[in-house]
Amino acid sequence: MTDTTTTTTGRAPSVYVPSAEALATVLAPGTRPPRPSALGASLTFGWRALLKIKHVPEQLFDVTAFPVIMVLMFTYLFGGALAGSPREYLQFFLPGIMVTSVVMITMYTGVGLNTDIEKGIFDRFRTLPVWRPSALVGMIFGDVLRYILAALVILSLGLVLGFRPAGGVVGAAAGIGLLVVFSFAFSWVWTFFGLILRSEKSVMGVSMMVLFPLTFLSNVFVDPSTMPGWLQAFVKVNPVTQLVAAIRGTMGGEPDPSATMWLLVWSAGFVLVFGTLTMYKYNRR
C-alpha cells in the first residue's frame, strides 16, 4: 500500500491525500460495525427518553407533584365521609389511587410519539439500519421508569400518612410490579393513537375520554357493591377494576388469583391487539 502526500510551498501546511488502496481498505464492507440487536437498539432509544427528562426535568411533574396532589386531596376530602377517618380510608384507597395516577400518565407515551412525528424525528429514525420498531419499544422502556417513580412516590407518601401494607415489602414490590406490567401493555394503546391522530391535543383529548370512565367507574374510590346493578356490570369487566383488585390483594397480604389472572389476560390482549396495529401503521407510514 502506498500513500501520496502533496506538499505546498510557503506557509501552507502539507496535506495528506490517501491512496486508492487506503480508501478501499477503510470503506471495505468487512470493516463496518455489526448491526445492533433489537434489544440493544431498543435500550438505546430508551436511554434517549431518559436524556429528554434530564434536559427537561419539568416532565417529571406528572409523576411527582400530580400523584402527591391526588393522594392528599382524595384522602382528606373523602376519607372522613367514606371510612370514618382519612387513615382508615387510606388503607383501602392508596392502591387504587396508585393505579389511577400511573394509568393516567401512560397517555403521555402517545403524546410524546405524536410530537416526535410532527417534528419529523421519527422519519429520521426510520432510515437508520436498526430494527424498525426499536424506536417505539425504546420509548415505552423509557416511560417504564416514570411509572416506577410515580408508584414509589405514592407509596412513600402513603407510608408517611399511615398506610401499612399487610403484605410487607414483598407484597408492595409485587403490587408495583403488576402495575408496571399493565402500564407497559396499556401504553401500546396510546402509541397507536399517537400514530393515527393528527396532533398531540387530539391524543390528549381521546385519552381523557377513555381514561376517565375507566378510572372513575371502577373500584378505586368505593366498593362497587354500593353501585346500581347496571353500573356494577361495567365495573366488573373494567380492566382497571381487575388491576386494583390484584394490587390491593397483593399489598394486603391476600393475593387475588382471579384478578391477577384477568390482569395478565388484559395486558396480553393490549400488547397483542394494539401492539400489532401500531407496528402495522408504523411500517406503512
PDB file of C-alpha atoms in Angstrom:
ATOM      1  CA  MET A   1       0.000   0.000   0.000  1.00  0.00           C
ATOM      2  CA  THR A   2       1.389   3.380  -0.932  1.00  0.00           C
ATOM      3  CA  ASP A   3       0.105   6.765   0.119  1.00  0.00           C
ATOM      4  CA  THR A   4       0.799  10.004  -1.673  1.00  0.00           C
ATOM      5  CA  THR A   5       1.438  13.251   0.118  1.00  0.00           C
ATOM      6  CA  THR A   6       1.118  16.659  -1.501  1.00  0.00           C
ATOM      7  CA  THR A   7       3.320  19.398  -0.068  1.00  0.00           C
ATOM      8  CA  THR A   8       2.784  23.028  -0.908  1.00  0.00           C
ATOM      9  CA  THR A   9       5.345  25.753  -0.668  1.00  0.00           C
ATOM     10  CA  GLY A  10       5.311  28.744   1.617  1.00  0.00           C
ATOM     11  CA  ARG A  11       3.198  28.833   4.774  1.00  0.00           C
ATOM     12  CA  ALA A  12       0.595  26.331   3.645  1.00  0.00           C
ATOM     13  CA  PRO A  13       0.770  23.093   5.676  1.00  0.00           C
ATOM     14  CA  SER A  14       1.207  19.749   3.991  1.00  0.00           C
ATOM     15  CA  VAL A  15      -1.972  17.910   3.089  1.00  0.00           C
ATOM     16  CA  TYR A  16      -2.285  14.124   3.335  1.00  0.00           C
ATOM     17  CA  VAL A  17      -4.011  12.525   0.354  1.00  0.00           C
ATOM     18  CA  PRO A  18      -4.823   8.832   0.950  1.00  0.00           C
ATOM     19  CA  SER A  19      -4.219   6.412  -1.871  1.00  0.00           C
ATOM     20  CA  ALA A  20      -6.955   4.419  -3.594  1.00  0.00           C
ATOM     21  CA  GLU A  21      -5.804   1.284  -1.742  1.00  0.00           C
ATOM     22  CA  ALA A  22      -6.142   3.025   1.621  1.00  0.00           C
ATOM     23  CA  LEU A  23      -9.630   4.283   0.809  1.00  0.00           C
ATOM     24  CA  ALA A  24     -10.677   0.835  -0.316  1.00  0.00           C
ATOM     25  CA  THR A  25      -9.461  -0.632   2.971  1.00  0.00           C
ATOM     26  CA  VAL A  26     -11.285   1.948   5.083  1.00  0.00           C
ATOM     27  CA  LEU A  27     -14.535   1.611   3.146  1.00  0.00           C
ATOM     28  CA  ALA A  28     -14.448  -2.156   2.835  1.00  0.00           C
ATOM     29  CA  PRO A  29     -17.740  -3.797   3.847  1.00  0.00           C
ATOM     30  CA  GLY A  30     -15.964  -6.128   6.231  1.00  0.00           C
ATOM     31  CA  THR A  31     -14.841  -3.256   8.459  1.00  0.00           C
ATOM     32  CA  ARG A  32     -18.337  -1.906   9.088  1.00  0.00           C
ATOM     33  CA  PRO A  33     -19.612  -2.244  12.653  1.00  0.00           C
ATOM     34  CA  PRO A  34     -22.168  -5.003  13.193  1.00  0.00           C
ATOM     35  CA  ARG A  35     -25.834  -4.122  13.091  1.00  0.00           C
ATOM     36  CA  PRO A  36     -27.181  -3.603  16.634  1.00  0.00           C
ATOM     37  CA  SER A  37     -29.543  -6.199  18.035  1.00  0.00           C
ATOM     38  CA  ALA A  38     -33.233  -5.470  18.519  1.00  0.00           C
ATOM     39  CA  LEU A  39     -32.765  -5.276  22.307  1.00  0.00           C
ATOM     40  CA  GLY A  40     -29.674  -3.094  22.036  1.00  0.00           C
ATOM     41  CA  ALA A  41     -31.391  -0.645  19.696  1.00  0.00           C
ATOM     42  CA  SER A  42     -34.491  -0.522  21.912  1.00  0.00           C
ATOM     43  CA  LEU A  43     -32.405   0.174  25.010  1.00  0.00           C
ATOM     44  CA  THR A  44     -30.593   2.954  23.154  1.00  0.00           C
ATOM     45  CA  PHE A  45     -33.877   4.644  22.310  1.00  0.00           C
ATOM     46  CA  GLY A  46     -34.948   4.101  25.897  1.00  0.00           C
ATOM     47  CA  TRP A  47     -31.838   5.960  27.021  1.00  0.00           C
ATOM     48  CA  ARG A  48     -32.824   8.768  24.654  1.00  0.00           C
ATOM     49  CA  ALA A  49     -36.140   9.047  26.500  1.00  0.00           C
ATOM     50  CA  LEU A  50     -34.280   9.361  29.805  1.00  0.00           C
ATOM     51  CA  LEU A  51     -31.988  12.050  28.381  1.00  0.00           C
ATOM     52  CA  LYS A  52     -35.059  14.059  27.393  1.00  0.00           C
ATOM     53  CA  ILE A  53     -36.112  14.023  31.050  1.00  0.00           C
ATOM     54  CA  LYS A  54     -32.609  15.104  32.071  1.00  0.00           C
ATOM     55  CA  HIS A  55     -32.715  18.155  29.815  1.00  0.00           C
ATOM     56  CA  VAL A  56     -36.386  18.955  30.547  1.00  0.00           C
ATOM     57  CA  PRO A  57     -36.910  17.935  34.201  1.00  0.00           C
ATOM     58  CA  GLU A  58     -40.341  19.578  34.203  1.00  0.00           C
ATOM     59  CA  GLN A  59     -41.543  16.366  32.517  1.00  0.00           C
ATOM     60  CA  LEU A  60     -41.375  14.702  35.935  1.00  0.00           C
ATOM     61  CA  PHE A  61     -44.109  16.954  37.310  1.00  0.00           C
ATOM     62  CA  ASP A  62     -46.802  14.460  36.322  1.00  0.00           C
ATOM     63  CA  VAL A  63     -45.062  11.597  38.174  1.00  0.00           C
ATOM     64  CA  THR A  64     -44.161  13.545  41.336  1.00  0.00           C
ATOM     65  CA  ALA A  65     -46.369  16.527  42.105  1.00  0.00           C
ATOM     66  CA  PHE A  66     -49.532  15.213  40.441  1.00  0.00           C
ATOM     67  CA  PRO A  67     -49.647  11.929  42.432  1.00  0.00           C
ATOM     68  CA  VAL A  68     -48.984  13.795  45.685  1.00  0.00           C
ATOM     69  CA  ILE A  69     -51.857  16.172  44.998  1.00  0.00           C
ATOM     70  CA  MET A  70     -54.181  13.278  44.151  1.00  0.00           C
ATOM     71  CA  VAL A  71     -53.363  11.332  47.322  1.00  0.00           C
ATOM     72  CA  LEU A  72     -53.716  14.297  49.666  1.00  0.00           C
ATOM     73  CA  MET A  73     -56.842  15.678  48.029  1.00  0.00           C
ATOM     74  CA  PHE A  74     -58.871  12.476  47.920  1.00  0.00           C
ATOM     75  CA  THR A  75     -57.667  11.146  51.279  1.00  0.00           C
ATOM     76  CA  TYR A  76     -58.641  14.209  53.250  1.00  0.00           C
ATOM     77  CA  LEU A  77     -61.620  15.166  51.102  1.00  0.00           C
ATOM     78  CA  PHE A  78     -63.422  11.804  51.130  1.00  0.00           C
ATOM     79  CA  GLY A  79     -61.697   9.818  53.877  1.00  0.00           C
ATOM     80  CA  GLY A  80     -63.828  11.007  56.784  1.00  0.00           C
ATOM     81  CA  ALA A  81     -67.111  10.675  54.890  1.00  0.00           C
ATOM     82  CA  LEU A  82     -66.454   7.240  53.375  1.00  0.00           C
ATOM     83  CA  ALA A  83     -64.461   5.404  56.048  1.00  0.00           C
ATOM     84  CA  GLY A  84     -64.778   7.407  59.238  1.00  0.00           C
ATOM     85  CA  SER A  85     -61.225   8.749  59.134  1.00  0.00           C
ATOM     86  CA  PRO A  86     -58.597   9.568  56.483  1.00  0.00           C
ATOM     87  CA  ARG A  87     -56.222   6.933  57.889  1.00  0.00           C
ATOM     88  CA  GLU A  88     -58.792   4.149  57.594  1.00  0.00           C
ATOM     89  CA  TYR A  89     -59.747   5.223  54.074  1.00  0.00           C
ATOM     90  CA  LEU A  90     -56.076   5.285  53.081  1.00  0.00           C
ATOM     91  CA  GLN A  91     -55.765   1.519  53.671  1.00  0.00           C
ATOM     92  CA  PHE A  92     -58.425   0.922  51.014  1.00  0.00           C
ATOM     93  CA  PHE A  93     -57.713   3.880  48.783  1.00  0.00           C
ATOM     94  CA  LEU A  94     -53.935   4.013  48.305  1.00  0.00           C
ATOM     95  CA  PRO A  95     -53.556   1.029  45.911  1.00  0.00           C
ATOM     96  CA  GLY A  96     -56.412   2.468  43.848  1.00  0.00           C
ATOM     97  CA  ILE A  97     -55.012   5.981  43.590  1.00  0.00           C
ATOM     98  CA  MET A  98     -51.621   4.481  42.709  1.00  0.00           C
ATOM     99  CA  VAL A  99     -53.279   2.736  39.767  1.00  0.00           C
ATOM    100  CA  THR A 100     -55.193   5.863  38.755  1.00  0.00           C
ATOM    101  CA  SER A 101     -52.122   8.108  38.785  1.00  0.00           C
ATOM    102  CA  VAL A 102     -49.878   5.727  36.842  1.00  0.00           C
ATOM    103  CA  VAL A 103     -52.522   4.708  34.302  1.00  0.00           C
ATOM    104  CA  MET A 104     -53.286   8.389  33.704  1.00  0.00           C
ATOM    105  CA  ILE A 105     -49.684   9.195  32.788  1.00  0.00           C
ATOM    106  CA  THR A 106     -49.473   6.361  30.246  1.00  0.00           C
ATOM    107  CA  MET A 107     -51.191   8.684  27.781  1.00  0.00           C
ATOM    108  CA  TYR A 108     -48.009  10.780  27.561  1.00  0.00           C
ATOM    109  CA  THR A 109     -46.459   7.924  25.599  1.00  0.00           C
ATOM    110  CA  GLY A 110     -48.811   8.702  22.730  1.00  0.00           C
ATOM    111  CA  VAL A 111     -48.417  12.445  23.184  1.00  0.00           C
ATOM    112  CA  GLY A 112     -44.620  12.208  23.014  1.00  0.00           C
ATOM    113  CA  LEU A 113     -44.767   9.953  19.966  1.00  0.00           C
ATOM    114  CA  ASN A 114     -47.118  12.307  18.149  1.00  0.00           C
ATOM    115  CA  THR A 115     -44.834  15.254  18.945  1.00  0.00           C
ATOM    116  CA  ASP A 116     -41.784  13.442  17.541  1.00  0.00           C
ATOM    117  CA  ILE A 117     -43.721  12.550  14.397  1.00  0.00           C
ATOM    118  CA  GLU A 118     -44.821  16.151  13.870  1.00  0.00           C
ATOM    119  CA  LYS A 119     -41.214  17.319  14.220  1.00  0.00           C
ATOM    120  CA  GLY A 120     -40.013  14.768  11.670  1.00  0.00           C
ATOM    121  CA  ILE A 121     -37.756  12.947  14.141  1.00  0.00           C
ATOM    122  CA  PHE A 122     -39.328   9.543  13.549  1.00  0.00           C
ATOM    123  CA  ASP A 123     -38.815   9.888   9.803  1.00  0.00           C
ATOM    124  CA  ARG A 124     -35.084  10.036  10.538  1.00  0.00           C
ATOM    125  CA  PHE A 125     -35.274   7.039  12.864  1.00  0.00           C
ATOM    126  CA  ARG A 126     -36.937   5.009  10.114  1.00  0.00           C
ATOM    127  CA  THR A 127     -33.867   5.496   7.878  1.00  0.00           C
ATOM    128  CA  LEU A 128     -31.448   4.028  10.441  1.00  0.00           C
ATOM    129  CA  PRO A 129     -30.137   0.470   9.889  1.00  0.00           C
ATOM    130  CA  VAL A 130     -31.773  -0.864  13.068  1.00  0.00           C
ATOM    131  CA  TRP A 131     -34.802  -2.955  13.977  1.00  0.00           C
ATOM    132  CA  ARG A 132     -37.646  -0.678  12.885  1.00  0.00           C
ATOM    133  CA  PRO A 133     -39.907  -0.988  15.948  1.00  0.00           C
ATOM    134  CA  SER A 134     -36.979  -0.275  18.314  1.00  0.00           C
ATOM    135  CA  ALA A 135     -37.816   3.453  18.430  1.00  0.00           C
ATOM    136  CA  LEU A 136     -41.336   2.685  19.676  1.00  0.00           C
ATOM    137  CA  VAL A 137     -40.294  -0.062  22.082  1.00  0.00           C
ATOM    138  CA  GLY A 138     -37.439   2.032  23.458  1.00  0.00           C
ATOM    139  CA  MET A 139     -39.735   4.987  24.060  1.00  0.00           C
ATOM    140  CA  ILE A 140     -42.013   2.788  26.154  1.00  0.00           C
ATOM    141  CA  PHE A 141     -38.998   1.348  28.004  1.00  0.00           C
ATOM    142  CA  GLY A 142     -38.083   4.888  28.997  1.00  0.00           C
ATOM    143  CA  ASP A 143     -41.615   5.537  30.221  1.00  0.00           C
ATOM    144  CA  VAL A 144     -41.466   2.465  32.469  1.00  0.00           C
ATOM    145  CA  LEU A 145     -39.079   4.402  34.714  1.00  0.00           C
ATOM    146  CA  ARG A 146     -41.698   7.121  35.025  1.00  0.00           C
ATOM    147  CA  TYR A 147     -44.295   4.560  36.090  1.00  0.00           C
ATOM    148  CA  ILE A 148     -41.995   3.109  38.749  1.00  0.00           C
ATOM    149  CA  LEU A 149     -41.106   6.574  40.038  1.00  0.00           C
ATOM    150  CA  ALA A 150     -44.765   7.606  40.305  1.00  0.00           C
ATOM    151  CA  ALA A 151     -45.647   4.388  42.164  1.00  0.00           C
ATOM    152  CA  LEU A 152     -42.763   4.849  44.605  1.00  0.00           C
ATOM    153  CA  VAL A 153     -43.731   8.480  45.257  1.00  0.00           C
ATOM    154  CA  ILE A 154     -47.312   7.472  46.080  1.00  0.00           C
ATOM    155  CA  LEU A 155     -46.258   4.531  48.242  1.00  0.00           C
ATOM    156  CA  SER A 156     -43.761   6.673  50.168  1.00  0.00           C
ATOM    157  CA  LEU A 157     -46.337   9.368  50.805  1.00  0.00           C
ATOM    158  CA  GLY A 158     -48.865   6.728  51.866  1.00  0.00           C
ATOM    159  CA  LEU A 159     -46.426   5.286  54.391  1.00  0.00           C
ATOM    160  CA  VAL A 160     -45.893   8.750  55.839  1.00  0.00           C
ATOM    161  CA  LEU A 161     -49.670   9.282  56.119  1.00  0.00           C
ATOM    162  CA  GLY A 162     -50.239   5.937  57.818  1.00  0.00           C
ATOM    163  CA  PHE A 163     -50.674   3.320  55.080  1.00  0.00           C
ATOM    164  CA  ARG A 164     -49.443  -0.075  56.263  1.00  0.00           C
ATOM    165  CA  PRO A 165     -49.424  -2.878  53.644  1.00  0.00           C
ATOM    166  CA  ALA A 166     -50.045  -6.205  55.373  1.00  0.00           C
ATOM    167  CA  GLY A 167     -48.097  -7.930  52.613  1.00  0.00           C
ATOM    168  CA  GLY A 168     -44.922  -6.141  53.687  1.00  0.00           C
ATOM    169  CA  VAL A 169     -42.083  -5.198  51.392  1.00  0.00           C
ATOM    170  CA  VAL A 170     -42.611  -8.234  49.151  1.00  0.00           C
ATOM    171  CA  GLY A 171     -46.317  -7.511  48.744  1.00  0.00           C
ATOM    172  CA  ALA A 172     -45.689  -3.844  47.964  1.00  0.00           C
ATOM    173  CA  ALA A 173     -42.970  -4.691  45.424  1.00  0.00           C
ATOM    174  CA  ALA A 174     -45.202  -7.311  43.784  1.00  0.00           C
ATOM    175  CA  GLY A 175     -48.050  -4.796  43.566  1.00  0.00           C
ATOM    176  CA  ILE A 176     -45.811  -2.248  41.855  1.00  0.00           C
ATOM    177  CA  GLY A 177     -44.595  -4.987  39.506  1.00  0.00           C
ATOM    178  CA  LEU A 178     -48.153  -5.815  38.450  1.00  0.00           C
ATOM    179  CA  LEU A 179     -48.846  -2.125  37.905  1.00  0.00           C
ATOM    180  CA  VAL A 180     -45.775  -1.713  35.699  1.00  0.00           C
ATOM    181  CA  VAL A 181     -46.697  -4.777  33.615  1.00  0.00           C
ATOM    182  CA  PHE A 182     -50.198  -3.448  32.976  1.00  0.00           C
ATOM    183  CA  SER A 183     -48.980   0.108  32.300  1.00  0.00           C
ATOM    184  CA  PHE A 184     -46.399  -1.116  29.791  1.00  0.00           C
ATOM    185  CA  ALA A 185     -49.103  -3.068  27.954  1.00  0.00           C
ATOM    186  CA  PHE A 186     -51.615  -0.219  28.157  1.00  0.00           C
ATOM    187  CA  SER A 187     -49.073   2.212  26.691  1.00  0.00           C
ATOM    188  CA  TRP A 188     -49.430   0.449  23.339  1.00  0.00           C
ATOM    189  CA  VAL A 189     -52.973   1.802  23.139  1.00  0.00           C
ATOM    190  CA  TRP A 190     -51.606   5.341  23.149  1.00  0.00           C
ATOM    191  CA  THR A 191     -48.779   4.606  20.710  1.00  0.00           C
ATOM    192  CA  PHE A 192     -51.470   3.573  18.226  1.00  0.00           C
ATOM    193  CA  PHE A 193     -53.459   6.750  18.846  1.00  0.00           C
ATOM    194  CA  GLY A 194     -50.247   8.769  18.620  1.00  0.00           C
ATOM    195  CA  LEU A 195     -49.726   7.395  15.115  1.00  0.00           C
ATOM    196  CA  ILE A 196     -53.234   7.847  13.729  1.00  0.00           C
ATOM    197  CA  LEU A 197     -54.221  11.212  15.264  1.00  0.00           C
ATOM    198  CA  ARG A 198     -53.027  14.473  13.780  1.00  0.00           C
ATOM    199  CA  SER A 199     -51.975  16.471  16.851  1.00  0.00           C
ATOM    200  CA  GLU A 200     -50.933  15.986  20.452  1.00  0.00           C
ATOM    201  CA  LYS A 201     -54.089  17.813  21.595  1.00  0.00           C
ATOM    202  CA  SER A 202     -56.163  15.205  19.800  1.00  0.00           C
ATOM    203  CA  VAL A 203     -54.223  12.437  21.542  1.00  0.00           C
ATOM    204  CA  MET A 204     -54.809  14.030  24.939  1.00  0.00           C
ATOM    205  CA  GLY A 205     -58.495  14.586  24.224  1.00  0.00           C
ATOM    206  CA  VAL A 206     -59.114  10.985  23.177  1.00  0.00           C
ATOM    207  CA  SER A 207     -57.016   9.731  26.099  1.00  0.00           C
ATOM    208  CA  MET A 208     -59.115  11.623  28.625  1.00  0.00           C
ATOM    209  CA  MET A 209     -62.338  10.308  27.067  1.00  0.00           C
ATOM    210  CA  VAL A 210     -61.056   6.759  27.599  1.00  0.00           C
ATOM    211  CA  LEU A 211     -59.249   7.149  30.922  1.00  0.00           C
ATOM    212  CA  PHE A 212     -61.874   8.977  32.954  1.00  0.00           C
ATOM    213  CA  PRO A 213     -64.580   6.282  32.615  1.00  0.00           C
ATOM    214  CA  LEU A 214     -62.040   3.509  33.191  1.00  0.00           C
ATOM    215  CA  THR A 215     -60.562   5.024  36.357  1.00  0.00           C
ATOM    216  CA  PHE A 216     -63.636   6.579  37.972  1.00  0.00           C
ATOM    217  CA  LEU A 217     -66.138   3.826  37.075  1.00  0.00           C
ATOM    218  CA  SER A 218     -64.135   1.231  38.982  1.00  0.00           C
ATOM    219  CA  ASN A 219     -63.321   0.087  42.499  1.00  0.00           C
ATOM    220  CA  VAL A 220     -60.670   2.761  43.016  1.00  0.00           C
ATOM    221  CA  PHE A 221     -62.652   5.087  45.281  1.00  0.00           C
ATOM    222  CA  VAL A 222     -65.521   2.991  46.686  1.00  0.00           C
ATOM    223  CA  ASP A 223     -66.715  -0.599  46.966  1.00  0.00           C
ATOM    224  CA  PRO A 224     -68.670  -1.445  43.768  1.00  0.00           C
ATOM    225  CA  SER A 225     -71.344  -3.234  45.824  1.00  0.00           C
ATOM    226  CA  THR A 226     -72.861   0.156  46.622  1.00  0.00           C
ATOM    227  CA  MET A 227     -73.387   0.950  42.920  1.00  0.00           C
ATOM    228  CA  PRO A 228     -76.505   0.262  40.803  1.00  0.00           C
ATOM    229  CA  GLY A 229     -76.630  -3.164  39.175  1.00  0.00           C
ATOM    230  CA  TRP A 230     -76.162  -1.896  35.613  1.00  0.00           C
ATOM    231  CA  LEU A 231     -73.074   0.036  36.683  1.00  0.00           C
ATOM    232  CA  GLN A 232     -71.650  -2.919  38.575  1.00  0.00           C
ATOM    233  CA  ALA A 233     -71.800  -4.918  35.349  1.00  0.00           C
ATOM    234  CA  PHE A 234     -69.416  -2.452  33.682  1.00  0.00           C
ATOM    235  CA  VAL A 235     -67.192  -2.143  36.748  1.00  0.00           C
ATOM    236  CA  LYS A 236     -66.687  -5.908  36.952  1.00  0.00           C
ATOM    237  CA  VAL A 237     -65.331  -6.168  33.395  1.00  0.00           C
ATOM    238  CA  ASN A 238     -63.296  -2.977  33.643  1.00  0.00           C
ATOM    239  CA  PRO A 239     -59.570  -3.835  33.378  1.00  0.00           C
ATOM    240  CA  VAL A 240     -58.731  -1.118  35.910  1.00  0.00           C
ATOM    241  CA  THR A 241     -61.005  -2.862  38.420  1.00  0.00           C
ATOM    242  CA  GLN A 242     -59.072  -6.105  37.958  1.00  0.00           C
ATOM    243  CA  LEU A 243     -55.783  -4.255  38.279  1.00  0.00           C
ATOM    244  CA  VAL A 244     -56.799  -2.511  41.508  1.00  0.00           C
ATOM    245  CA  ALA A 245     -58.173  -5.751  42.986  1.00  0.00           C
ATOM    246  CA  ALA A 246     -54.955  -7.608  42.179  1.00  0.00           C
ATOM    247  CA  ILE A 247     -52.708  -4.903  43.654  1.00  0.00           C
ATOM    248  CA  ARG A 248     -54.952  -4.381  46.679  1.00  0.00           C
ATOM    249  CA  GLY A 249     -54.886  -8.098  47.441  1.00  0.00           C
ATOM    250  CA  THR A 250     -51.131  -8.400  46.914  1.00  0.00           C
ATOM    251  CA  MET A 251     -50.306  -5.427  49.128  1.00  0.00           C
ATOM    252  CA  GLY A 252     -52.843  -6.576  51.699  1.00  0.00           C
ATOM    253  CA  GLY A 253     -51.191  -9.965  52.039  1.00  0.00           C
ATOM    254  CA  GLU A 254     -54.149 -11.812  50.475  1.00  0.00           C
ATOM    255  CA  PRO A 255     -53.437 -12.197  46.740  1.00  0.00           C
ATOM    256  CA  ASP A 256     -56.454 -12.442  44.444  1.00  0.00           C
ATOM    257  CA  PRO A 257     -55.632 -15.162  41.851  1.00  0.00           C
ATOM    258  CA  SER A 258     -58.705 -14.419  39.722  1.00  0.00           C
ATOM    259  CA  ALA A 259     -57.997 -10.666  39.478  1.00  0.00           C
ATOM    260  CA  THR A 260     -54.322 -11.336  38.785  1.00  0.00           C
ATOM    261  CA  MET A 261     -55.191 -13.780  36.010  1.00  0.00           C
ATOM    262  CA  TRP A 262     -57.568 -11.301  34.353  1.00  0.00           C
ATOM    263  CA  LEU A 263     -54.993  -8.546  34.740  1.00  0.00           C
ATOM    264  CA  LEU A 264     -52.441 -10.603  32.814  1.00  0.00           C
ATOM    265  CA  VAL A 265     -55.048 -11.526  30.192  1.00  0.00           C
ATOM    266  CA  TRP A 266     -55.925  -7.861  29.655  1.00  0.00           C
ATOM    267  CA  SER A 267     -52.218  -6.941  29.467  1.00  0.00           C
ATOM    268  CA  ALA A 268     -51.514  -9.636  26.889  1.00  0.00           C
ATOM    269  CA  GLY A 269     -54.564  -8.520  24.909  1.00  0.00           C
ATOM    270  CA  PHE A 270     -53.449  -4.886  24.808  1.00  0.00           C
ATOM    271  CA  VAL A 271     -49.985  -5.849  23.561  1.00  0.00           C
ATOM    272  CA  LEU A 272     -51.330  -8.327  21.027  1.00  0.00           C
ATOM    273  CA  VAL A 273     -54.041  -6.076  19.565  1.00  0.00           C
ATOM    274  CA  PHE A 274     -52.651  -2.565  19.847  1.00  0.00           C
ATOM    275  CA  GLY A 275     -49.002  -3.601  19.509  1.00  0.00           C
ATOM    276  CA  THR A 276     -49.841  -5.305  16.220  1.00  0.00           C
ATOM    277  CA  LEU A 277     -51.908  -2.357  14.993  1.00  0.00           C
ATOM    278  CA  THR A 278     -49.142   0.043  15.984  1.00  0.00           C
ATOM    279  CA  MET A 279     -46.465  -1.887  14.093  1.00  0.00           C
ATOM    280  CA  TYR A 280     -48.697  -2.210  11.030  1.00  0.00           C
ATOM    281  CA  LYS A 281     -49.449   1.508  10.987  1.00  0.00           C
ATOM    282  CA  TYR A 282     -45.852   2.472  11.700  1.00  0.00           C
ATOM    283  CA  ASN A 283     -44.486   0.334   8.862  1.00  0.00           C
ATOM    284  CA  ARG A 284     -46.977   1.796   6.378  1.00  0.00           C
ATOM    285  CA  ARG A 285     -46.391   5.475   7.186  1.00  0.00           C
TER     286      ARG A 285
END
